[in-house]
Coordinates of C-alpha atoms and ligand atoms in Angstrom, one line a residue:
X923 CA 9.1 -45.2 71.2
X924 CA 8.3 -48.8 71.4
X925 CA 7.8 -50.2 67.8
X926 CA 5.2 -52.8 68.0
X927 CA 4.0 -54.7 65.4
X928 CA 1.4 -57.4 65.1
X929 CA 1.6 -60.9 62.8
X930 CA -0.3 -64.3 63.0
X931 CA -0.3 -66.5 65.7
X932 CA 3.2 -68.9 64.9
X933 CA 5.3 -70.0 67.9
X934 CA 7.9 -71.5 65.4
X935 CA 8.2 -67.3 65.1
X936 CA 8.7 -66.4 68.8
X937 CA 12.0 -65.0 68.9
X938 CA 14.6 -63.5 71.3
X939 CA 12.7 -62.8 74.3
X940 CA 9.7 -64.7 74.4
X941 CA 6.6 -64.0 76.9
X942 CA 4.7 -66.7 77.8
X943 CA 1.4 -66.5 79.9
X944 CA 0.2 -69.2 82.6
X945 CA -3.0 -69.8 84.9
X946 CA -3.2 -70.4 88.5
X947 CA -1.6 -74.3 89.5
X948 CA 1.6 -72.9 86.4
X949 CA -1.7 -74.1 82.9
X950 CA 0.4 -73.1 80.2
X951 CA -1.6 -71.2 77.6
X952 CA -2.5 -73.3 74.6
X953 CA -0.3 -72.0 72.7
X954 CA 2.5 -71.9 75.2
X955 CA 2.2 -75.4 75.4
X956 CA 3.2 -76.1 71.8
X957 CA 6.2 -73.7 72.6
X958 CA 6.7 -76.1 74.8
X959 CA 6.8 -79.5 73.1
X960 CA 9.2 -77.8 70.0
X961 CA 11.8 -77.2 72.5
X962 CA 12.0 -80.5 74.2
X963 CA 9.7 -79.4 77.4
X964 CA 12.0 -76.3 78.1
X965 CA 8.8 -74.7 79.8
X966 CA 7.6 -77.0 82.3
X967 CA 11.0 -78.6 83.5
X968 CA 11.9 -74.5 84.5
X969 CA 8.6 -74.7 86.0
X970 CA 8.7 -77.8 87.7
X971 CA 12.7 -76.3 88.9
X972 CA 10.6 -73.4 90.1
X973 CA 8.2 -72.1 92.5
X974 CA 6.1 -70.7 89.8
X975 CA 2.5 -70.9 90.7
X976 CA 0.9 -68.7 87.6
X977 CA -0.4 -66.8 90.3
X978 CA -1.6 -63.1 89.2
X979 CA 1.8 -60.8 89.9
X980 CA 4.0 -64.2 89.9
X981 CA 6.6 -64.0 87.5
X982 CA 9.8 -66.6 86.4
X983 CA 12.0 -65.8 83.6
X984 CA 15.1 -68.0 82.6
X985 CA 18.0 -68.0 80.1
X986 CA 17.7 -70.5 77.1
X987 CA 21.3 -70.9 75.4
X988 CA 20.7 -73.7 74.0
X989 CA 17.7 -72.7 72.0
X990 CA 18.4 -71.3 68.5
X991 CA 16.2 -68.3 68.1
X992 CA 14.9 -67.6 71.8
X993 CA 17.3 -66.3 74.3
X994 CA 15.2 -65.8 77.5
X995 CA 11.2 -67.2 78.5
X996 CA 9.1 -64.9 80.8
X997 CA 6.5 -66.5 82.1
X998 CA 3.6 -64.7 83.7
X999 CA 1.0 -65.6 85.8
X1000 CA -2.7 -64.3 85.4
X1001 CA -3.8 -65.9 88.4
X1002 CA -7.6 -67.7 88.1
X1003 CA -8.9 -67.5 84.4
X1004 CA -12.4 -67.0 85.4
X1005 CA -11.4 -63.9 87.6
X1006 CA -9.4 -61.8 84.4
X1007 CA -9.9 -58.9 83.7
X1008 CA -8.4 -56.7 81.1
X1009 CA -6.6 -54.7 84.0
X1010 CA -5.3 -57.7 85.1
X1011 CA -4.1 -58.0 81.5
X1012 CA -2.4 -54.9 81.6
X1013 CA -0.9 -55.2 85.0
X1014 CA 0.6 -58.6 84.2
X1015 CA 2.0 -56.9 81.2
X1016 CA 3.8 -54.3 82.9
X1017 CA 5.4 -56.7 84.9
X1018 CA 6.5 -59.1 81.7
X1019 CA 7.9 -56.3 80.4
X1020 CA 9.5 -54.7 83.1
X1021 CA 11.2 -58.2 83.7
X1022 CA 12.3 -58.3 80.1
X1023 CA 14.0 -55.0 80.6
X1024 CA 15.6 -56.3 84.1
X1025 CA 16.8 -59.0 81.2
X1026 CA 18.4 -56.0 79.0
X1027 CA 16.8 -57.4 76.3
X1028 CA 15.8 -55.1 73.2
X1029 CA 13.0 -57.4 70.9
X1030 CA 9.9 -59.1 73.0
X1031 CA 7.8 -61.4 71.1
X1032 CA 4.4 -63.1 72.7
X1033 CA 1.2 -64.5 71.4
X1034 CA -2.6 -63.3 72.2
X1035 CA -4.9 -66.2 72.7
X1036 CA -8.0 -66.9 74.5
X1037 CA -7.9 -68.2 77.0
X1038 CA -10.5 -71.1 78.8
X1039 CA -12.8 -69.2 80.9
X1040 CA -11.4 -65.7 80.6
X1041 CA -13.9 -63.7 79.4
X1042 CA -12.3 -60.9 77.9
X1043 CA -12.4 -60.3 74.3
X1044 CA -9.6 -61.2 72.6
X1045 CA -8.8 -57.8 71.6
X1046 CA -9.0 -56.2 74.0
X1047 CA -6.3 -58.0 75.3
X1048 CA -4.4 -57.5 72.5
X1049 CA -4.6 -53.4 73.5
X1050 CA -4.1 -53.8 77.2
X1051 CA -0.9 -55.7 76.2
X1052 CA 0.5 -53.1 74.3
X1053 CA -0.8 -50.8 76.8
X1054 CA 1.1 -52.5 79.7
X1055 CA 3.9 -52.2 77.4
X1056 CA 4.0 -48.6 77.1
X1057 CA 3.4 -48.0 80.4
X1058 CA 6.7 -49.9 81.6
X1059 CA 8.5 -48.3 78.9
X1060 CA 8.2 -45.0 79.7
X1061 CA 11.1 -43.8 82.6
X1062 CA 12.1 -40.5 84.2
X1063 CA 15.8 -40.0 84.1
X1064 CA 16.4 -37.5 82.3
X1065 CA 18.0 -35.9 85.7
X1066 CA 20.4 -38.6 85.9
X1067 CA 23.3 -36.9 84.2
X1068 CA 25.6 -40.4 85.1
X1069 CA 23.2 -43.1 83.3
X1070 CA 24.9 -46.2 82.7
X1071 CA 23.4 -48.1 79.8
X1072 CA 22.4 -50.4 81.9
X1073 CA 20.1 -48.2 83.6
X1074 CA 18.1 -47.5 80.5
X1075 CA 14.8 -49.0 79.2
X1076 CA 16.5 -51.9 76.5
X1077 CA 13.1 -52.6 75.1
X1078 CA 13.1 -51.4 71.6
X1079 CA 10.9 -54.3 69.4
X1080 CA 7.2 -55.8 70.9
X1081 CA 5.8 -58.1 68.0
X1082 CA 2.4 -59.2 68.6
X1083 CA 1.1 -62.9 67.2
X1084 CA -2.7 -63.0 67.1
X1085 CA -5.5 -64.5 65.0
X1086 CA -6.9 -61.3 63.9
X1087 CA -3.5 -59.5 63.2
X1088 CA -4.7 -57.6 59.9
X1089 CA -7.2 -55.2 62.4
X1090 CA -5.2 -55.2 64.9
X1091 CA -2.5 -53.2 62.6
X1092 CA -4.9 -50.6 62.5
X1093 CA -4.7 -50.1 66.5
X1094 CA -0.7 -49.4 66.7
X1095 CA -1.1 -46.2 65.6
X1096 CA -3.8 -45.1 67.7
X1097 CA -2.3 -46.9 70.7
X1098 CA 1.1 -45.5 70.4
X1099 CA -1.0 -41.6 70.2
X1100 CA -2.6 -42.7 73.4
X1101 CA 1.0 -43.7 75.1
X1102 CA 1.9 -40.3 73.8
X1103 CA -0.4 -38.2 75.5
X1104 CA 0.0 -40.3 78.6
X1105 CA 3.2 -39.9 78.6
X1106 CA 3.6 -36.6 78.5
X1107 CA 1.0 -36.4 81.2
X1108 CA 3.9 -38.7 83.2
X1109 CA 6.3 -35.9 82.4
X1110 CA 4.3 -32.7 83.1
X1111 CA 3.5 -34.9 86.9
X1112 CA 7.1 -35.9 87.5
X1113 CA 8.4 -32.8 86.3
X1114 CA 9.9 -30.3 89.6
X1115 CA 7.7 -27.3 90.0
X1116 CA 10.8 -25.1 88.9
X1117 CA 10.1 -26.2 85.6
X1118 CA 6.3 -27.9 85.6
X1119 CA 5.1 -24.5 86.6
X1120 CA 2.3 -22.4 84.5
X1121 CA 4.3 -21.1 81.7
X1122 CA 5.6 -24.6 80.7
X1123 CA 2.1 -25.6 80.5
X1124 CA 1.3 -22.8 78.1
X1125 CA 4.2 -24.0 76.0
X1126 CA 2.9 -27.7 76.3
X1127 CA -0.4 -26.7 74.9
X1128 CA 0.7 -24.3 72.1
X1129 CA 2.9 -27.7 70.9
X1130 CA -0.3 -29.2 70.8
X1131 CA -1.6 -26.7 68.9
X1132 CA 0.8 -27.3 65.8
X1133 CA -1.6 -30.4 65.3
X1134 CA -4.4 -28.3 64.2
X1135 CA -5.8 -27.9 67.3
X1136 CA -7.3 -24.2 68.9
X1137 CA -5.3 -22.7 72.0
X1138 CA -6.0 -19.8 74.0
X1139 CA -4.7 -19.0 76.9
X1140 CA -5.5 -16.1 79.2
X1141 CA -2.9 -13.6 81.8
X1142 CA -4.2 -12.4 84.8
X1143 CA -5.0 -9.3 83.4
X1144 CA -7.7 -11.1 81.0
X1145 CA -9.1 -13.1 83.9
X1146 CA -9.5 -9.8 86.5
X1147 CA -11.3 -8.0 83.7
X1148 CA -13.4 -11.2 83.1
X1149 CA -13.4 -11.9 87.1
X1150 CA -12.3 -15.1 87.5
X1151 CA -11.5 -14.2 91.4
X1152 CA -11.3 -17.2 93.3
X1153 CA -8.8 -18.9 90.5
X1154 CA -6.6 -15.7 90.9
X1155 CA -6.5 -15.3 94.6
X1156 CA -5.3 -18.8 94.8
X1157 CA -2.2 -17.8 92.4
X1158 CA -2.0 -14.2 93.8
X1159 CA 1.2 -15.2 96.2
X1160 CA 3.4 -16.7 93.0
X1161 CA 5.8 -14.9 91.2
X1162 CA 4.3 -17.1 88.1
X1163 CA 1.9 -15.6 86.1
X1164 CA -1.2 -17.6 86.6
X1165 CA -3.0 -18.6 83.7
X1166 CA -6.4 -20.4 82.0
X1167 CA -5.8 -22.7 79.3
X1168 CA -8.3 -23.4 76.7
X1169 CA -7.4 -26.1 74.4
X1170 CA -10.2 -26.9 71.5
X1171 CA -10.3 -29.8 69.1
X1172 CA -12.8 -30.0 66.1
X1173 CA -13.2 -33.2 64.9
X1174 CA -16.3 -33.3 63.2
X1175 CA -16.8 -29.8 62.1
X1176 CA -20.5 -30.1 61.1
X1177 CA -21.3 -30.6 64.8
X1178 CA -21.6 -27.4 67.2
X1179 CA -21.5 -30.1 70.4
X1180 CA -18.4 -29.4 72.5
X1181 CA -17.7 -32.0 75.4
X1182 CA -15.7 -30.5 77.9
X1183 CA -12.9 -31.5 80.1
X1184 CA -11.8 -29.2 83.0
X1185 CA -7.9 -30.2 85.0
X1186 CA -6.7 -28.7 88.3
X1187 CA -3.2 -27.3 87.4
X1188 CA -2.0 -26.5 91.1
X1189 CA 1.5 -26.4 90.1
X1190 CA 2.6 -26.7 93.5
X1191 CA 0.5 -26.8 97.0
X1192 CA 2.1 -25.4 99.8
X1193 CA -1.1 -24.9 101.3
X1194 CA -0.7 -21.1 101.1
X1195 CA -1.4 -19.3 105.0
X1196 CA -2.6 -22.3 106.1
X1197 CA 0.7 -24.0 105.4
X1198 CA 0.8 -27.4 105.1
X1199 CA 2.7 -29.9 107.1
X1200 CA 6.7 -30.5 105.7
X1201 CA 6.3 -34.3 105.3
X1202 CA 4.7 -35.1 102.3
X1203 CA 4.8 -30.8 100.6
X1204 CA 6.9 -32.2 98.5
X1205 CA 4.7 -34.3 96.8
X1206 CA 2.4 -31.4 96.2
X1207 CA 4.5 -30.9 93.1
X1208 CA 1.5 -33.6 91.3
X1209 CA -0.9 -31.1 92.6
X1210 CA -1.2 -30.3 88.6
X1211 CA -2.2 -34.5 88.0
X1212 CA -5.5 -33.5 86.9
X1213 CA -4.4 -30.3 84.3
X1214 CA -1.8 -33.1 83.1
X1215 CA -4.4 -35.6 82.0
X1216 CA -6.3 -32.7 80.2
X1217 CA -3.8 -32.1 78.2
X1218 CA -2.6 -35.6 77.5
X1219 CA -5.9 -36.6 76.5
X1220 CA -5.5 -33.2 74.0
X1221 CA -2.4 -34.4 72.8
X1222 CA -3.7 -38.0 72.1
X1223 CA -6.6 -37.2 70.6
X1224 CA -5.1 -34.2 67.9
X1225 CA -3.3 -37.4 66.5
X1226 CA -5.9 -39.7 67.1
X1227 CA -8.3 -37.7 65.0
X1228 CA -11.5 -38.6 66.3
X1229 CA -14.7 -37.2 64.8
X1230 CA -15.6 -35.7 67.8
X1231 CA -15.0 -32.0 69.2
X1232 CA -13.2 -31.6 72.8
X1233 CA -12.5 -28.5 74.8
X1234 CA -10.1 -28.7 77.3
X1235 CA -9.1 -26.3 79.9
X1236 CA -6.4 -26.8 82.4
X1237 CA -6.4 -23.6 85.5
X1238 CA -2.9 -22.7 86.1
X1239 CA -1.6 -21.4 89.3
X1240 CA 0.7 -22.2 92.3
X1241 CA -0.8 -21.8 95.8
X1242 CA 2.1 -20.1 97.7
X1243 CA 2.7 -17.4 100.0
X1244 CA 3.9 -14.1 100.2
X1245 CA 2.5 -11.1 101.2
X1246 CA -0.5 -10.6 99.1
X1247 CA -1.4 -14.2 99.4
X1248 CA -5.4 -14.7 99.9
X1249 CA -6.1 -15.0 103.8
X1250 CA -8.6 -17.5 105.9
X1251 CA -11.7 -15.3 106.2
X1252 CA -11.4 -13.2 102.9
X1253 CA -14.5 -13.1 100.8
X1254 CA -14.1 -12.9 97.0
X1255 CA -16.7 -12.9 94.4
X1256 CA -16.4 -15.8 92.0
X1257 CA -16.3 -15.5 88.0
X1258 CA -20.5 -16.9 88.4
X1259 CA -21.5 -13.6 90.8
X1260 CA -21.3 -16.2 94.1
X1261 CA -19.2 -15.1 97.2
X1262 CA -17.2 -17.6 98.4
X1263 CA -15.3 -16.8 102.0
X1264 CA -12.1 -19.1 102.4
X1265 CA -12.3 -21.4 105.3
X1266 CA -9.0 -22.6 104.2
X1267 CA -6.4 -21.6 101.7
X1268 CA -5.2 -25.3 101.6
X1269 CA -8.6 -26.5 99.9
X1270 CA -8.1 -24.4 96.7
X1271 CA -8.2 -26.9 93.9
X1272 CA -12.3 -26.3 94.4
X1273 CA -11.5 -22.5 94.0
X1274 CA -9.5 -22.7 90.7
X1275 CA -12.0 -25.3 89.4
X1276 CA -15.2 -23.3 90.3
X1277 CA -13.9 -20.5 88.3
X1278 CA -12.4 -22.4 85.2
X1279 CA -16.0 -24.2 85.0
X1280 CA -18.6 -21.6 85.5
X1281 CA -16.5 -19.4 82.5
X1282 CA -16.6 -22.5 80.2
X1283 CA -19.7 -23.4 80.8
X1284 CA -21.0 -19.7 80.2
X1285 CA -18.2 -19.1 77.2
X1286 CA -18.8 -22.3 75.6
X1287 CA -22.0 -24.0 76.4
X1288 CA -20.6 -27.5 76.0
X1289 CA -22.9 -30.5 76.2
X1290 CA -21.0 -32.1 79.0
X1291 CA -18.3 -31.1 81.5
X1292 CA -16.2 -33.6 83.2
X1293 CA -13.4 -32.1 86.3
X1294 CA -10.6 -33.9 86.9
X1295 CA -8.4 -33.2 89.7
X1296 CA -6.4 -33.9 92.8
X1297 CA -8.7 -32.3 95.0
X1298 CA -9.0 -34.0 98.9
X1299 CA -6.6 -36.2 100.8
X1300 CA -9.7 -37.5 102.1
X1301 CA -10.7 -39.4 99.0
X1302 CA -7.1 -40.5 99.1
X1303 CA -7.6 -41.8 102.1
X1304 CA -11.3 -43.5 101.4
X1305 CA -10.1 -45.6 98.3
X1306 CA -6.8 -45.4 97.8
X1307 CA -4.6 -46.3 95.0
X1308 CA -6.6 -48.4 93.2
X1309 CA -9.7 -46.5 91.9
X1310 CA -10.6 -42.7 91.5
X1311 CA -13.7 -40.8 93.4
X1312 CA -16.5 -40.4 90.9
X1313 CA -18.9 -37.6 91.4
X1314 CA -22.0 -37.0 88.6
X1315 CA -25.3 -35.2 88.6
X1316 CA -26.1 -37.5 85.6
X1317 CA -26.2 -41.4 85.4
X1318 CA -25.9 -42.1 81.9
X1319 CA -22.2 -39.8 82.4
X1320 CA -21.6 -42.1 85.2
X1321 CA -21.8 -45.2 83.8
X1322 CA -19.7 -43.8 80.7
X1323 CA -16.8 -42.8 82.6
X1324 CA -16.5 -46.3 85.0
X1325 CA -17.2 -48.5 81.7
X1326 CA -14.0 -46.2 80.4
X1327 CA -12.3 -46.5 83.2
X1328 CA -12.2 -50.5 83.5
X1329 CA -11.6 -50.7 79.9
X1330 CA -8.4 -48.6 80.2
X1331 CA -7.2 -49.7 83.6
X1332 CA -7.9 -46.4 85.7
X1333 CA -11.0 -47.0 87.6
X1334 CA -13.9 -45.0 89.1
X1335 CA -15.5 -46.1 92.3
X1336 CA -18.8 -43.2 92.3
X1337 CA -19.2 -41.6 95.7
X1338 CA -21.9 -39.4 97.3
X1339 CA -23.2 -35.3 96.0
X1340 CA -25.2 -34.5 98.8
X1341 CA -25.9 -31.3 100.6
X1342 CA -25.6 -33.0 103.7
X1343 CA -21.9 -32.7 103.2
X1344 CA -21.6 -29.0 102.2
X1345 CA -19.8 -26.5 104.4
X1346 CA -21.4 -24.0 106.5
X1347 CA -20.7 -20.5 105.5
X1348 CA -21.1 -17.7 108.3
X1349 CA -20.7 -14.0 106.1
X1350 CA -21.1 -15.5 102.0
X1351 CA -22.9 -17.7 99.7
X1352 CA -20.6 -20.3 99.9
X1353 CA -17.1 -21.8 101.9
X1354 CA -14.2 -23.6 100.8
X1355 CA -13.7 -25.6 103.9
X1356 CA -14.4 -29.1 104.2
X1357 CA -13.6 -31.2 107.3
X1358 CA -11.6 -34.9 108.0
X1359 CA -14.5 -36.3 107.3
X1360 CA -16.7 -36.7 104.1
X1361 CA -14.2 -34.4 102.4
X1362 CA -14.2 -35.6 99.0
X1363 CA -17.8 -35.5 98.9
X1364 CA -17.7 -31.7 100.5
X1365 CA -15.6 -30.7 98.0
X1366 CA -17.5 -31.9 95.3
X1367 CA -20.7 -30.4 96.9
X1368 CA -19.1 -27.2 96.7
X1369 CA -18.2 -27.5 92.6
X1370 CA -21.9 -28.6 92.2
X1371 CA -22.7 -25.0 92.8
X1372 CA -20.7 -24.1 89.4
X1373 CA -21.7 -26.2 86.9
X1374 CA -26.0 -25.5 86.9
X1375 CA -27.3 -28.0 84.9
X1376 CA -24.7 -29.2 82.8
X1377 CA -24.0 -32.8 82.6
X1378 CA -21.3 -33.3 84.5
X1379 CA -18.7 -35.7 86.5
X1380 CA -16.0 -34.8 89.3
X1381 CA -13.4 -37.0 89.1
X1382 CA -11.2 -37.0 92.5
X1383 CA -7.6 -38.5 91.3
X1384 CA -5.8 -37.1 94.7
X1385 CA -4.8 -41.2 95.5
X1386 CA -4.1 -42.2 92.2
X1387 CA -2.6 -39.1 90.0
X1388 CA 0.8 -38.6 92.1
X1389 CA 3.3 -41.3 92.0
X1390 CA 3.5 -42.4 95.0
X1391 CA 3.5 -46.1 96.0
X1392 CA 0.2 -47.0 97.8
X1393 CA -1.4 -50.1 97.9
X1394 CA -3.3 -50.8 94.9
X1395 CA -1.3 -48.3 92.5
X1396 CA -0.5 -49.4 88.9
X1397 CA 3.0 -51.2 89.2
X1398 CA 4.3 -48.3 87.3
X1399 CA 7.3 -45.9 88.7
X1400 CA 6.3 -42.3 89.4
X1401 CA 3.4 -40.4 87.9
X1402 CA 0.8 -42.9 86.0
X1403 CA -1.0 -40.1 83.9
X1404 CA -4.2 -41.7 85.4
X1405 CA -7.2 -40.0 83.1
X1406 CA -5.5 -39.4 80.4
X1407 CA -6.9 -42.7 78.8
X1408 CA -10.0 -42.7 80.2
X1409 CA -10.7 -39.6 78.8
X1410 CA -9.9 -40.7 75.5
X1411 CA -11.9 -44.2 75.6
X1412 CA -15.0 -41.8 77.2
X1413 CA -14.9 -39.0 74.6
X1414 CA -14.2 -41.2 71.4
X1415 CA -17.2 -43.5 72.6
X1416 CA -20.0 -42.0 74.8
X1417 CA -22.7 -41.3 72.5
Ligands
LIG411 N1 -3.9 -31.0 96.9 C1 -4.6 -31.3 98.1 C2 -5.2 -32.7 98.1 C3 -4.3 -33.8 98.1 C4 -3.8 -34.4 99.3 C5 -3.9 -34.4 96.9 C6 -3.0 -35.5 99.3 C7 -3.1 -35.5 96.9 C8 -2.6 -36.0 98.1 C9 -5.7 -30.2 98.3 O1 -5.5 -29.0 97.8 C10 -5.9 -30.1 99.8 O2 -5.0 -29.7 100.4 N2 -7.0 -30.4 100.3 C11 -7.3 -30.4 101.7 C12 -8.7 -29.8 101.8 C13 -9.1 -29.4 103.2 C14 -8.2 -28.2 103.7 C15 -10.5 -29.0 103.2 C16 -7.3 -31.8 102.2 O3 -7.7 -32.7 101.5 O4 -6.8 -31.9 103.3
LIG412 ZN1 -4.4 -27.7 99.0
LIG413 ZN1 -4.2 -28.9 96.1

């Protein structure tokens, strides 16, 4: 991993490959500017050579031979001052350091400062730097049996120059847990389903559960006696053992509050009967996105060590076929003693969800309850790549979660629970269908009916959790982990 490390502010100390940030119309950062002068105006002849317009995304890097210490500048633009944002901090991270890698360079050096008119605290730039940082360091190529060196991620060395570099220290750690856990989220998404499939997910939580962390995990057998149906059904065409995984972390063991956090774990979604299309199947392999951030946020936060306690469940299956797959038109009886007849075997995120919810929520009785999962192509399709449905039946939750979310660079946008949108069921209490229209907000309609009066927030991640290049999605490769930090910024801070 990325060693990072944090000093005061001394541009005489920038060394090797130097990152160097600039406002719209190419304003050099205070700081920068000094650079600057030292080296005989190095900075703004490249610009002036350039087409460099500090415009957010832009980036310019040249070679410096004649410099002593520094090899290569990488500027960066931020765009208008007045407009940052810390996910515009991060994003134009990723991009410096992806360009630094492009340079093959191993040791990045760069200075925080504020910044006229940006109105983000200095800090937290600091930690969306870093963040960006670990975010573009992270590859998947561990398939590539022919890998040139070349090919691989040179970053090795980040030092850090800011004013308050003592605390800062403090946050490497904690930041480096977090890239951790998202990064294994990144795996567990990128992952083929011959190998991200239920049982390497039990194995992903028990390594958890060398950091003094709780697992259980129930078989099939476990969940028939306990009649967790509709999850079952939905795994009952697999020749992999379905499974409910129960993660718990004590933190502050003189509280009995658990907060709870609930990931679809669709290892793979053919569809089942109602098969889906072949262009885009494939893709169904991130159909786990939202089980992935569950237990990424576990895995961050058994090293983070917050005094908090966290339950996290991730339901296991893959939706396939065979001939005891579930049928459109069956009725089962869920784990909460509702009937649910399937509309659709395609929509059975909702199903595994339903069941892995009501049995925490009866088992454990935690405070709060937050889903997280990759459930309709319709939200996909309402917002994107650049911010995740949000569904709550309570405001204060709400507001937690999207503060999180911008803080951390995965963002809510909260959408309508309304009965207006629920399916019509002809023989039961309740149908999985949903139509074209107003899907995300049928499906979460439907979970509504699972979680009573629990605090809780449906988080639709279906055009943000599988790496696929939309418009609007992080400038990352692949699977972003997306949840996995928002989680841990929710949990550590929501009162
Ligand atoms: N896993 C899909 C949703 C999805 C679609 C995620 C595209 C990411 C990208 C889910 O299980 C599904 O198939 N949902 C159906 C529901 C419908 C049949 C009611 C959908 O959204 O079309
Ligand atoms: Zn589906
Ligand atoms: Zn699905």
């Amino acid at each position: 991993m990325l060693k990072v490390s944090a000093t005061p502010v001394d541009v005489q100390k920038l060394k090797k490959c130097v990152i160097l940030y600039a406002t719209k119309g190419a304003v050099l950062t205070h700081e920068a500017r000094k650079f600057d002068k030292i080296h005989g105006d190095v900075v703004t002849k490249a610009i002036k050579a350039s087409r460099f317009q500090g415009q957010a995304e832009g980036i310019f890097s040249f070679s410096t031979p004649h410099l002593d210490d520094v090899d290569h500048v990488v500027l960066v633009g931020l765009g208008d001052a007045a407009q940052l944002t810390s996910h515009i901090w991060r994003n134009a991270s990723i991009l410096g350091a992806t360009e630094a890698n492009k340079l093959f360079v191993s040791d990045v050096s760069l200075m925080v400062e504020s910044i006229k008119g940006d109105k983000t605290k200095e800090d937290d730039v600091a930690k969306a730097i870093v963040d960006g940082f670990h975010m573009a360091e992270y590859k998947f190529d561990r398939f590539k049996t022919d890998q040139k060196a070349h090919h691989k991620v040179s970053l090795k060395k980040l030092t850090v120059q800011l004013k308050n570099s003592a605390e800062f220290k403090k946050e490497i750690p904690l930041l480096e847990a977090q890239a951790e856990g998202v990064n294994l989220a990144r795996d567990l998404v990128n992952l083929p389903p011959n190998i991200s499939n239920p049982d390497l997910m039990v194995k992903t939580a028990k390594d958890i559960g060398k950091d003094g962390v709780k697992v259980k995990i129930l078989g099939e057998k476990e969940m028939e006696k306990l009649g967790l149906n509709l999850l079952l059904a939905v795994g009952r065409a697999s020749a992999q053992e379905s499974r409910l995984i129960i993660i718990k972390y004590t933190g502050d063991k003189k509280s009995k509050d658990y907060k709870c956090i609930v990931g679809k774990g669709v290892m793979f979604d053919t569809g089942g009967y109602n098969l889906k299309p072949s262009a885009g199947m494939a893709q169904m392999k991130g159909d786990m996105a939202g089980s992935a951030a569950v237990m990424g946020a576990m895995k961050a936060l058994s090293k983070r060590k917050p005094k908090i306690n966290v339950i996290g469940v991730c339901g296991c299956v893959m939706n396939m076929i065979d001939g005891n797959g579930f049928l459109p038109s069956d009725i089962l009886t869920s784990y909460s003693g509702k009937t649910v007849e399937i509309g659709n075997t395609d929509a059975e995120g909702r199903l595994v969800l339903a069941d892995a919810m009501s049995y925490i929520i009866d088992k454990e009785k935690p405070t709060e309850i937050i889903d997280i999962a990759t459930l309709t192509g319709a939200c996909m399709v309402a917002l994107g790549g650049s911010y995740a449905g949000l569904f709550s039946n309570n405001e204060k939750m709400a507001e937690g979660i999207k503060k999180s979310g911008d803080a951390v660079g995965e963002r809510f946008w909260r959408l309508p629970i309304d009965d207006a949108y629920a399916a019509k069921p002809m023989l039961a209490d309740l149908n999985n269908d949903g139509s074209r229209f107003g899907g995300a907000s049928t499906a979460a309609v439907f979970l509504k009916n699972f979680v009573g009066d629990t605090p809780w927030a449906h988080l639709d991640i279906a055009g943000v959790g599988i790496g696929e290049k939309i418009s609007g999605t992080s400038p990352v490769d692949g699977a972003s982990g997306f949840g996995t930090k928002a989680f841990i910024h929710y949990l550590e801070n929501a009162k």
